[in-house]
Amino acid sequence: MTKEPASPRVATMTDCYRQILEAVGEDPSREGLLDTPARAARAMDYLTHGYHQSLEEIVGGAIFTTDTDEMVIVRDIELYSLCEHHLLPFIGKCHVGYLPDGKVIGLSKIARLVDVFARRLQIQELLTKQIAEAIMNMTNAQGVGVVIEARHLCMMMRGVEKQNSSMTTSCMLGRFRRDERTRAEFLHLIGGH
Ligand SMILES: [Zn+2]
C-alpha cells in the first residue's frame, strides 16, 4: 500500500503527537504506537477541515429561487465538533429553521453548511450563531432559528459538572427573534424545547 506524502500541516502535527506520546510517558517506538502520530495527525486534520472550506464552494451553487414563504425546518442534523478549550469532542444535534424571502438552500447543503463551522475548534454558543448568520446572509431570509443540543466530552470525561454535560444553545434572527409566534412555531416543530 502506498501512502500519499503528508501535507506540511499533517507533518507538523505528526511531530507534535510524537512529543505528546513521549510526554504522557509512552514509548512512540513500540509497535502499537508506530503509526499513531501520523494517524492522529490525519484525524485532527480531518476534524478541523472546516478551516479550509468556504461557504461559497460548499453551498454557493445550491441557492434556489422560490415563491414559498412557509417555514423550512431541518431537524436532527448530526453535529461533531471540538471544544476550543480542551480539544475534546462535543457531539449532538443541530436543528435549523428559516422563513424564506425568495431564496432557499438545497436541503442536503444545510448539513454541509453546519459542518463547515463544526469542523473547527469551537464553542457551542458561537457555532450556533455562525450557522444562523450564514443562512441569513446566503438567503436573505425573513428570519432564521438554530438550536444545538450537545454533550461535551470535556465535562463528561474529566468528571466535572457531569450533570451539566449536555448543553442547549439557540440563536434567533429576524422574525424568529422579533415575532414570538414564529419562534414558538419553530420550537414546536423541532420538538418542543
Ligand atoms: Zn471543553
mmCIF file of C-alpha atoms and ligand atoms in Angstrom:
data_model
loop_
_atom_site.group_PDB
_atom_site.id
_atom_site.type_symbol
_atom_site.label_atom_id
_atom_site.label_comp_id
_atom_site.label_asym_id
_atom_site.label_seq_id
_atom_site.Cartn_x
_atom_site.Cartn_y
_atom_site.Cartn_z
ATOM 1 C CA MET A 1 0.000 0.000 0.000
ATOM 2 C CA THR A 2 1.426 3.353 -0.985
ATOM 3 C CA LYS A 3 0.642 6.342 1.114
ATOM 4 C CA GLU A 4 0.296 9.877 -0.133
ATOM 5 C CA PRO A 5 3.009 12.131 1.264
ATOM 6 C CA ALA A 6 1.741 14.069 4.246
ATOM 7 C CA SER A 7 0.929 17.732 3.774
ATOM 8 C CA PRO A 8 3.191 20.151 5.683
ATOM 9 C CA ARG A 9 0.284 20.656 8.099
ATOM 10 C CA VAL A 10 -0.056 16.943 8.811
ATOM 11 C CA ALA A 11 3.731 16.529 9.041
ATOM 12 C CA THR A 12 3.904 19.237 11.715
ATOM 13 C CA MET A 13 1.059 17.684 13.691
ATOM 14 C CA THR A 14 2.698 14.242 13.402
ATOM 15 C CA ASP A 15 5.849 15.601 15.090
ATOM 16 C CA CYS A 16 3.714 17.191 17.804
ATOM 17 C CA TYR A 17 1.774 13.998 18.509
ATOM 18 C CA ARG A 18 5.037 12.071 18.816
ATOM 19 C CA GLN A 19 6.085 14.549 21.503
ATOM 20 C CA ILE A 20 2.731 14.232 23.229
ATOM 21 C CA LEU A 21 3.152 10.452 23.358
ATOM 22 C CA GLU A 22 6.563 10.873 24.998
ATOM 23 C CA ALA A 23 5.211 13.495 27.384
ATOM 24 C CA VAL A 24 2.446 11.228 28.652
ATOM 25 C CA GLY A 25 5.077 8.576 29.398
ATOM 26 C CA GLU A 26 4.696 6.389 26.339
ATOM 27 C CA ASP A 27 7.290 4.903 24.036
ATOM 28 C CA PRO A 28 6.429 6.090 20.499
ATOM 29 C CA SER A 29 8.687 3.393 19.069
ATOM 30 C CA ARG A 30 6.702 0.480 20.447
ATOM 31 C CA GLU A 31 4.842 -1.469 17.821
ATOM 32 C CA GLY A 32 1.299 -0.418 18.674
ATOM 33 C CA LEU A 33 2.193 3.265 18.534
ATOM 34 C CA LEU A 34 4.420 3.348 15.464
ATOM 35 C CA ASP A 35 1.788 4.844 13.168
ATOM 36 C CA THR A 36 -0.166 6.648 15.872
ATOM 37 C CA PRO A 37 1.353 10.147 15.488
ATOM 38 C CA ALA A 38 0.666 10.168 11.738
ATOM 39 C CA ARG A 39 -2.773 8.629 12.206
ATOM 40 C CA ALA A 40 -3.719 11.096 14.950
ATOM 41 C CA ALA A 41 -2.437 13.963 12.784
ATOM 42 C CA ARG A 42 -4.612 12.890 9.854
ATOM 43 C CA ALA A 43 -7.586 12.567 12.186
ATOM 44 C CA MET A 44 -7.029 16.065 13.607
ATOM 45 C CA ASP A 45 -6.612 17.416 10.085
ATOM 46 C CA TYR A 46 -9.972 15.886 9.158
ATOM 47 C CA LEU A 47 -11.695 17.131 12.320
ATOM 48 C CA THR A 48 -10.591 20.679 11.544
ATOM 49 C CA HIS A 49 -11.142 20.675 7.786
ATOM 50 C CA GLY A 50 -13.717 23.455 8.123
ATOM 51 C CA TYR A 51 -10.816 25.938 8.250
ATOM 52 C CA HIS A 52 -10.041 25.104 4.626
ATOM 53 C CA GLN A 53 -13.566 25.242 3.245
ATOM 54 C CA SER A 54 -15.516 28.236 2.064
ATOM 55 C CA LEU A 55 -19.276 28.541 2.277
ATOM 56 C CA GLU A 56 -19.415 29.644 -1.346
ATOM 57 C CA GLU A 57 -17.733 26.480 -2.561
ATOM 58 C CA ILE A 58 -19.917 24.249 -0.347
ATOM 59 C CA VAL A 59 -23.309 25.931 -0.705
ATOM 60 C CA GLY A 60 -22.882 28.557 -3.422
ATOM 61 C CA GLY A 61 -24.405 26.576 -6.286
ATOM 62 C CA ALA A 62 -27.390 25.373 -4.282
ATOM 63 C CA ILE A 63 -29.307 28.592 -3.618
ATOM 64 C CA PHE A 64 -32.621 28.421 -5.465
ATOM 65 C CA THR A 65 -35.376 30.918 -6.182
ATOM 66 C CA THR A 66 -38.714 30.103 -4.597
ATOM 67 C CA ASP A 67 -42.086 31.709 -4.077
ATOM 68 C CA THR A 68 -42.858 29.803 -0.877
ATOM 69 C CA ASP A 69 -42.881 31.688 2.365
ATOM 70 C CA GLU A 70 -43.538 28.666 4.552
ATOM 71 C CA MET A 71 -41.059 27.886 7.276
ATOM 72 C CA VAL A 72 -38.322 25.433 6.244
ATOM 73 C CA ILE A 73 -37.181 23.117 9.039
ATOM 74 C CA VAL A 74 -34.247 20.709 9.083
ATOM 75 C CA ARG A 75 -34.144 18.688 12.275
ATOM 76 C CA ASP A 76 -31.606 16.407 13.892
ATOM 77 C CA ILE A 77 -28.549 17.270 11.833
ATOM 78 C CA GLU A 78 -25.710 15.248 13.350
ATOM 79 C CA LEU A 79 -23.085 17.509 14.813
ATOM 80 C CA TYR A 80 -19.482 16.679 15.693
ATOM 81 C CA SER A 81 -17.144 19.395 16.824
ATOM 82 C CA LEU A 82 -14.126 20.016 19.071
ATOM 83 C CA CYS A 83 -14.223 22.381 22.011
ATOM 84 C CA GLU A 84 -11.584 25.063 21.728
ATOM 85 C CA HIS A 85 -10.754 24.901 25.429
ATOM 86 C CA HIS A 86 -9.782 21.234 25.690
ATOM 87 C CA LEU A 87 -9.652 19.962 22.097
ATOM 88 C CA LEU A 88 -12.178 17.327 23.136
ATOM 89 C CA PRO A 89 -15.307 16.490 21.166
ATOM 90 C CA PHE A 90 -18.753 17.822 21.674
ATOM 91 C CA ILE A 91 -21.424 15.815 19.938
ATOM 92 C CA GLY A 92 -25.075 16.436 19.355
ATOM 93 C CA LYS A 93 -27.877 17.555 17.127
ATOM 94 C CA CYS A 94 -28.492 20.787 15.287
ATOM 95 C CA HIS A 95 -31.958 22.000 14.303
ATOM 96 C CA VAL A 96 -32.322 24.710 11.693
ATOM 97 C CA GLY A 97 -35.356 26.702 10.606
ATOM 98 C CA TYR A 98 -35.817 29.699 8.368
ATOM 99 C CA LEU A 99 -38.529 31.731 6.685
ATOM 100 C CA PRO A 100 -37.522 32.173 3.046
ATOM 101 C CA ASP A 101 -37.800 35.506 1.307
ATOM 102 C CA GLY A 102 -37.414 34.392 -2.310
ATOM 103 C CA LYS A 103 -34.447 32.082 -1.820
ATOM 104 C CA VAL A 104 -33.896 28.613 -0.344
ATOM 105 C CA ILE A 105 -30.793 26.477 0.197
ATOM 106 C CA GLY A 106 -30.770 22.938 -1.201
ATOM 107 C CA LEU A 107 -31.726 20.659 1.694
ATOM 108 C CA SER A 108 -28.639 18.464 1.617
ATOM 109 C CA LYS A 109 -26.462 21.568 1.763
ATOM 110 C CA ILE A 110 -27.714 22.642 5.173
ATOM 111 C CA ALA A 111 -25.909 19.745 6.842
ATOM 112 C CA ARG A 112 -22.754 20.584 4.903
ATOM 113 C CA LEU A 113 -23.038 24.213 5.948
ATOM 114 C CA VAL A 114 -23.264 23.110 9.586
ATOM 115 C CA ASP A 115 -20.124 21.030 9.054
ATOM 116 C CA VAL A 116 -18.094 23.944 7.651
ATOM 117 C CA PHE A 117 -18.354 25.585 11.078
ATOM 118 C CA ALA A 118 -18.472 22.455 13.251
ATOM 119 C CA ARG A 119 -15.220 21.094 11.823
ATOM 120 C CA ARG A 120 -13.170 23.738 13.541
ATOM 121 C CA LEU A 121 -12.246 24.417 17.151
ATOM 122 C CA GLN A 122 -15.426 25.845 18.578
ATOM 123 C CA ILE A 123 -17.510 26.925 21.471
ATOM 124 C CA GLN A 124 -21.124 25.852 21.135
ATOM 125 C CA GLU A 125 -22.629 29.336 21.504
ATOM 126 C CA LEU A 126 -20.519 30.782 18.698
ATOM 127 C CA LEU A 127 -21.085 27.775 16.446
ATOM 128 C CA THR A 128 -24.849 28.265 16.816
ATOM 129 C CA LYS A 129 -24.553 31.931 15.889
ATOM 130 C CA GLN A 130 -22.255 31.328 12.927
ATOM 131 C CA ILE A 131 -24.660 28.802 11.401
ATOM 132 C CA ALA A 132 -27.645 31.149 11.826
ATOM 133 C CA GLU A 133 -25.805 34.140 10.371
ATOM 134 C CA ALA A 134 -24.501 32.130 7.413
ATOM 135 C CA ILE A 135 -28.030 31.030 6.477
ATOM 136 C CA MET A 136 -29.282 34.584 6.897
ATOM 137 C CA ASN A 137 -26.506 36.014 4.729
ATOM 138 C CA MET A 138 -26.830 33.426 1.977
ATOM 139 C CA THR A 139 -30.645 33.541 1.632
ATOM 140 C CA ASN A 140 -31.694 36.958 2.970
ATOM 141 C CA ALA A 141 -34.352 35.033 4.856
ATOM 142 C CA GLN A 142 -37.047 36.852 6.850
ATOM 143 C CA GLY A 143 -35.774 35.006 9.879
ATOM 144 C CA VAL A 144 -33.523 32.145 10.987
ATOM 145 C CA GLY A 145 -33.509 29.942 14.078
ATOM 146 C CA VAL A 146 -30.801 27.500 15.092
ATOM 147 C CA VAL A 147 -30.837 25.244 18.156
ATOM 148 C CA ILE A 148 -27.956 22.967 19.121
ATOM 149 C CA GLU A 149 -28.121 20.300 21.810
ATOM 150 C CA ALA A 150 -24.734 18.752 22.530
ATOM 151 C CA ARG A 151 -22.831 16.702 25.077
ATOM 152 C CA HIS A 152 -19.327 17.815 25.917
ATOM 153 C CA LEU A 153 -16.704 15.156 26.488
ATOM 154 C CA CYS A 154 -14.512 17.665 28.320
ATOM 155 C CA MET A 155 -17.207 17.683 31.009
ATOM 156 C CA MET A 156 -18.135 14.012 30.830
ATOM 157 C CA MET A 157 -14.615 12.545 30.778
ATOM 158 C CA ARG A 158 -12.996 14.867 33.283
ATOM 159 C CA GLY A 159 -15.602 14.173 35.890
ATOM 160 C CA VAL A 160 -16.578 17.784 36.477
ATOM 161 C CA GLU A 161 -20.122 19.048 36.404
ATOM 162 C CA LYS A 162 -21.364 15.823 34.885
ATOM 163 C CA GLN A 163 -24.927 16.910 35.416
ATOM 164 C CA ASN A 164 -24.321 19.827 33.059
ATOM 165 C CA SER A 165 -22.540 17.889 30.361
ATOM 166 C CA SER A 166 -25.442 18.427 27.962
ATOM 167 C CA MET A 167 -25.968 21.962 26.772
ATOM 168 C CA THR A 168 -28.607 23.633 24.614
ATOM 169 C CA THR A 169 -27.880 26.856 22.760
ATOM 170 C CA SER A 170 -30.030 28.834 20.379
ATOM 171 C CA CYS A 171 -29.732 31.781 18.031
ATOM 172 C CA MET A 172 -32.793 33.577 16.639
ATOM 173 C CA LEU A 173 -32.511 36.197 13.920
ATOM 174 C CA GLY A 174 -35.018 38.450 12.139
ATOM 175 C CA ARG A 175 -38.616 37.334 12.569
ATOM 176 C CA PHE A 176 -37.545 34.419 14.761
ATOM 177 C CA ARG A 177 -36.262 36.989 17.223
ATOM 178 C CA ARG A 178 -38.951 39.664 16.826
ATOM 179 C CA ASP A 179 -42.069 37.543 16.452
ATOM 180 C CA GLU A 180 -42.942 35.306 19.349
ATOM 181 C CA ARG A 181 -45.387 33.222 17.265
ATOM 182 C CA THR A 182 -42.771 32.448 14.612
ATOM 183 C CA ARG A 183 -40.306 31.441 17.285
ATOM 184 C CA ALA A 184 -42.909 29.303 19.063
ATOM 185 C CA GLU A 185 -43.836 27.552 15.806
ATOM 186 C CA PHE A 186 -40.172 26.763 15.165
ATOM 187 C CA LEU A 187 -39.584 25.417 18.666
ATOM 188 C CA HIS A 188 -42.754 23.350 18.438
ATOM 189 C CA LEU A 189 -41.747 21.873 15.082
ATOM 190 C CA ILE A 190 -38.302 20.837 16.282
ATOM 191 C CA GLY A 191 -39.780 19.050 19.237
ATOM 192 C CA GLY A 192 -40.750 21.423 21.992
ATOM 193 C CA HIS A 193 -37.722 22.902 23.698
HETATM 194 ZN ZN ZN B 1 -14.048 21.884 26.737
#
